[in-house]
Amino acid sequence: MYRQARIYIKTAFIQLAISVILGAILLTNTGLTINPYLSLLVPVYYHLLMAGWATQLIGGVALWMFPPLSRERPRGDERFGWVAYAALNGGLLLRAVAEPLHAIRPQLWTSWALVISAILQAGAIWLLVMALWPRVKGRTEVGRS
Amino acid sequence: MPRASIFLIRTALLNLALGALIGGLLLADKGLHRWGWLWALRPGHVYIMLLGWTVQFACGVAIWILPRRDAEGGRGAMWPVWVLYGTLNSSVLLATLYAPCLGWFGAERIVWMLPLAALLAVTGIGAFLGHAWRRVRPFGVMTTKRNA
C-alpha cells in the first residue's frame, strides 16, 4: 500500500474514532439531557462519519486498489489526491468548529467559515472523483493508456 | 474490471460529485441565507450520498472483486447487475426529485413517487444479492462447468 492511500485510510480511522465518541456523547445527551446545545453537533457527527470516515476510507482503498492508469504513471497525477485530502479534512475541521457556533450565535466570521468549509469539502470531493475517474476501467484498457 | 462495475462505479462517482455539490450549497446557505428553495433538495442529498454513492460504489466493487463463479473465470449471469443499475439509479432520481416536485405538482399528483422509489431500491438490492450471494466463498473453491 503506497503512502497516500495509507494516510487516507489512517485519517479515516481517526475520524471514525472521533465520530463514535461524538455519537456516544450525543446518544447519552438524548437520554440524560446533559446540555441542550450538544444537539447542535448532530450534523457535524453525520458528516464526520459519512465524509470523514466512509468516503475517505473508500477513497483511500480505491486509490490503492483500482487498476493502474499506465505503466509509467500507475496512479495518475497524485497531486489531485493530496489536495483533495487537505481540503476534505480542512473543510470538515472548519465545519466542526463553525457550524455549532453559527447555530448558537451567527456572526460574520462563522457565516464565511461555513462558506469556505462548503467550498473545501465540495472541491475535495470533485478532486477525488477526478483522481479516481480515469482508473475505473477494464483490464484491456491498461496497455492503451 | 467488468463493464457493469465500470458503469456502477462511475455512476457512483457522479452521484458523489452531485451530492457534494448539493451539500456544499446547503452548507454555504446556512451562512449566507440566500437560497431558501435549495433546502427542498436536502432529502435528495441524503439519498444520493447513501444509495447513489455508498451503496452503488460498494456493489460495483463487489461485482468486480468477489471470487469468480467457476474455474473459467466467469462471474455468472450479469443481467441482475444491470437490473440493479437501472432500478437503483431510478430510485435515487425519484427520491431526489420528490421534494422539489411537491411544490410544482402538489402532493396528490406525486403520491406514487416515494413508494415506487422504495420498490425500485428493494428490487435492485434483491437483484444484487441474487448475483453476488453465491460468489461469497473461500478463494480456490471453484466449480467447473461440468460439476457446477
XYZ file of C-alpha atoms in Angstrom:
293
model
C 0.000 0.000 0.000
C 1.529 3.329 -1.001
C 1.863 6.402 1.212
C -1.134 8.429 0.006
C -3.526 5.504 0.481
C -2.105 4.795 3.967
C -2.613 8.399 5.042
C -6.200 8.446 3.699
C -7.061 5.213 5.494
C -5.408 6.105 8.822
C -7.076 9.544 8.822
C -10.396 7.805 8.127
C -9.777 5.591 11.179
C -9.116 8.674 13.322
C -12.326 10.302 12.033
C -14.198 7.076 12.849
C -12.891 7.163 16.422
C -13.853 10.852 16.808
C -17.318 10.224 15.300
C -18.021 7.269 17.558
C -17.038 9.268 20.658
C -19.172 12.189 19.466
C -22.040 9.812 18.671
C -21.798 8.318 22.157
C -21.933 11.799 23.717
C -24.951 12.728 21.565
C -26.749 9.489 22.413
C -26.098 9.995 26.140
C -27.286 13.586 25.835
C -30.502 12.437 24.160
C -31.246 10.270 27.173
C -29.960 12.432 30.014
C -30.100 15.979 28.504
C -26.676 17.000 29.861
C -26.544 20.116 27.690
C -29.173 21.070 25.070
C -26.503 22.809 22.936
C -24.818 19.451 22.326
C -27.581 18.510 19.873
C -26.228 21.214 17.553
C -23.368 18.808 16.837
C -25.637 16.273 15.098
C -24.881 17.482 11.516
C -21.157 17.511 12.361
C -21.447 13.929 13.622
C -23.154 12.738 10.416
C -20.562 14.402 8.202
C -17.561 13.178 10.197
C -18.983 9.687 9.839
C -20.047 9.778 6.180
C -17.423 12.110 4.676
C -14.536 11.816 7.147
C -14.839 8.067 7.715
C -16.774 6.305 4.944
C -15.884 8.432 1.925
C -12.268 8.949 2.979
C -11.784 5.216 3.622
C -13.399 4.331 0.292
C -11.207 6.945 -1.422
C -8.043 5.555 0.182
C -8.846 1.955 -0.701
C -9.855 2.917 -4.257
C -6.647 4.929 -4.780
C -4.721 1.863 -3.625
C -6.644 -0.929 -5.390
C -8.143 0.447 -8.585
C -6.497 -0.653 -11.850
C -3.296 1.279 -12.639
C -3.619 4.124 -15.102
C -0.485 3.210 -17.073
C 2.883 1.539 -16.522
C 4.665 4.901 -16.337
C 2.151 6.632 -14.031
C 0.150 3.876 -12.317
C -1.728 6.309 -10.061
C -2.029 9.242 -12.434
C -1.453 12.708 -11.017
C -1.120 12.184 -7.245
C -1.490 15.920 -6.612
C -5.291 15.600 -7.060
C -5.321 13.121 -4.187
C -3.174 15.285 -1.900
C -5.161 18.484 -2.475
C -8.416 16.534 -2.002
C -7.067 15.120 1.277
C -6.113 18.535 2.647
C -9.341 20.199 1.505
C -11.622 17.437 2.828
C -10.080 17.313 6.290
C -9.581 21.080 6.500
C -13.196 21.621 5.428
C -14.527 19.127 7.953
C -12.484 20.645 10.778
C -13.693 24.147 9.899
C -17.272 22.879 9.759
C -16.950 21.138 13.131
C -15.992 24.484 14.714
C -18.136 26.945 12.741
C -21.458 25.100 12.351
C -22.355 24.787 16.057
C -21.038 28.289 16.818
C -23.100 29.717 13.946
C -26.208 27.937 15.232
C -25.713 29.411 18.731
C -24.777 32.937 17.707
C -24.445 33.766 13.993
C -21.568 36.135 13.236
C -19.953 37.324 10.046
C -16.897 35.122 10.505
C -18.940 31.997 11.196
C -21.038 32.674 8.049
C -17.935 32.892 5.888
C -16.313 29.962 7.661
C -19.309 27.844 6.615
C -18.997 29.058 3.015
C -15.262 28.288 2.954
C -15.884 24.892 4.550
C -18.514 24.145 1.870
C -16.117 25.080 -0.934
C -13.323 22.990 0.603
C -15.472 19.890 1.097
C -17.221 20.004 -2.288
C -13.937 20.862 -4.036
C -12.209 17.955 -2.277
C -14.851 15.509 -3.462
C -14.624 16.773 -7.053
C -10.838 16.405 -6.989
C -11.119 12.892 -5.583
C -13.577 11.990 -8.348
C -11.123 13.430 -10.905
C -8.303 11.336 -9.403
C -10.334 8.109 -9.473
C -12.333 8.508 -12.697
C -9.625 7.507 -15.220
C -8.717 4.456 -13.148
C -12.221 2.962 -13.372
C -11.658 0.784 -16.413
C -11.283 -2.776 -17.651
C -8.060 -4.756 -17.825
C -7.816 -4.417 -21.623
C -7.569 -0.627 -21.413
C -4.354 -0.653 -19.295
C -1.993 -1.184 -22.188
C -3.547 1.606 -24.219
C -3.182 4.340 -21.587
C -12.946 -4.667 -14.189
C -16.204 -5.818 -15.885
C -18.309 -3.372 -17.864
C -21.137 -3.444 -15.296
C -18.723 -2.471 -12.491
C -17.362 0.377 -14.598
C -20.920 1.701 -15.052
C -21.810 1.279 -11.370
C -18.591 2.830 -10.040
C -18.552 5.751 -12.472
C -22.234 6.488 -11.785
C -21.477 6.282 -8.046
C -18.664 8.831 -8.532
C -21.081 11.113 -10.422
C -23.547 10.765 -7.550
C -20.762 11.616 -5.098
C -19.867 14.752 -7.073
C -23.544 15.799 -7.353
C -24.266 15.040 -3.684
C -21.204 17.037 -2.609
C -22.299 19.973 -4.784
C -25.790 19.999 -3.251
C -24.346 19.539 0.258
C -21.838 22.334 -0.320
C -24.578 24.712 -1.493
C -26.732 23.821 1.533
C -23.850 24.406 3.948
C -22.987 27.705 2.266
C -26.648 28.729 2.552
C -26.504 28.138 6.301
C -24.049 31.003 6.375
C -25.452 33.230 3.620
C -29.248 32.662 3.770
C -29.632 33.319 0.038
C -31.183 30.205 -1.473
C -34.014 29.008 0.769
C -35.520 26.939 -2.077
C -32.394 24.747 -2.070
C -33.487 23.048 1.143
C -36.040 21.067 -0.866
C -33.009 19.122 -2.085
C -31.806 18.131 1.389
C -33.596 14.728 1.473
C -32.213 14.135 -2.019
C -28.696 14.963 -0.788
C -29.007 12.261 1.881
C -30.436 9.698 -0.564
C -27.814 10.443 -3.234
C -24.991 10.040 -0.720
C -26.329 6.866 0.917
C -27.703 4.893 -2.030
C -26.381 6.655 -5.132
C -22.818 6.873 -3.838
C -22.031 4.497 -0.984
C -24.269 1.521 -1.814
C -23.761 1.754 -5.586
C -19.973 2.025 -5.229
C -19.819 -0.933 -2.822
C -21.951 -3.069 -5.173
C -19.780 -2.112 -8.171
C -16.575 -3.052 -6.353
C -18.121 -6.285 -5.015
C -19.141 -7.399 -8.527
C -15.588 -6.718 -9.703
C -13.665 -8.263 -6.827
C -15.693 -11.140 -5.342
C -14.391 -14.647 -6.197
C -15.402 -15.882 -9.646
C -18.176 -18.446 -10.048
C -16.201 -21.084 -11.905
C -12.713 -22.204 -12.941
C -13.161 -20.478 -16.316
C -13.267 -17.126 -14.543
C -16.938 -16.388 -15.166
C -18.863 -14.117 -12.831
C -22.229 -15.729 -13.522
C -25.270 -14.068 -15.085
C -24.811 -10.316 -15.294
C -28.413 -9.340 -16.036
C -29.246 -8.947 -12.312
C -26.422 -6.407 -12.101
C -27.975 -4.358 -14.899
C -31.324 -4.603 -13.107
C -29.557 -3.222 -10.021
C -28.046 -0.403 -12.075
C -31.368 0.635 -13.608
C -33.536 0.313 -10.519
C -31.101 1.842 -8.007
C -30.484 4.937 -10.109
C -34.185 5.337 -10.937
C -34.904 5.096 -7.226
C -32.321 7.768 -6.386
C -33.712 10.034 -9.121
C -37.326 9.674 -7.948
C -36.477 10.169 -4.266
C -34.342 13.220 -5.065
C -36.971 14.860 -7.263
C -39.865 14.181 -4.878
C -39.433 17.185 -2.563
C -38.865 19.750 -5.371
C -41.852 18.277 -7.275
C -44.091 18.748 -4.223
C -44.070 22.489 -4.799
C -44.735 22.218 -8.525
C -47.360 19.481 -8.758
C -48.840 19.107 -5.256
C -48.740 16.027 -3.035
C -51.782 14.291 -4.590
C -50.291 14.031 -8.069
C -46.918 12.630 -6.994
C -48.004 10.397 -4.149
C -46.685 7.397 -6.134
C -43.086 8.654 -6.335
C -41.686 7.598 -2.956
C -43.379 4.154 -2.816
C -42.072 3.481 -6.341
C -38.599 4.679 -5.318
C -38.709 2.307 -2.339
C -39.872 -0.621 -4.509
C -37.136 0.037 -7.068
C -34.437 0.180 -4.384
C -35.580 -3.102 -2.828
C -35.774 -4.750 -6.283
C -32.258 -3.553 -7.131
C -30.727 -4.819 -3.924
C -32.595 -8.114 -4.341
C -31.119 -8.480 -7.834
C -27.635 -7.687 -6.488
C -27.943 -10.308 -3.750
C -29.197 -12.807 -6.332
C -25.996 -12.252 -8.310
C -23.458 -11.895 -5.514
C -24.612 -14.367 -2.867
C -23.057 -17.463 -4.435
C -19.788 -15.639 -5.148
C -19.122 -15.151 -1.427
C -16.938 -18.170 -0.673
C -13.310 -19.018 0.056
C -10.806 -18.382 -2.737
C -9.841 -21.558 -4.557
C -13.232 -23.229 -4.082
C -14.325 -23.196 -7.691
C -16.543 -25.367 -9.807
C -16.032 -26.295 -13.409
C -18.949 -26.194 -15.810
C -19.047 -29.993 -15.655
C -19.713 -30.284 -11.899
C -21.400 -26.907 -11.385
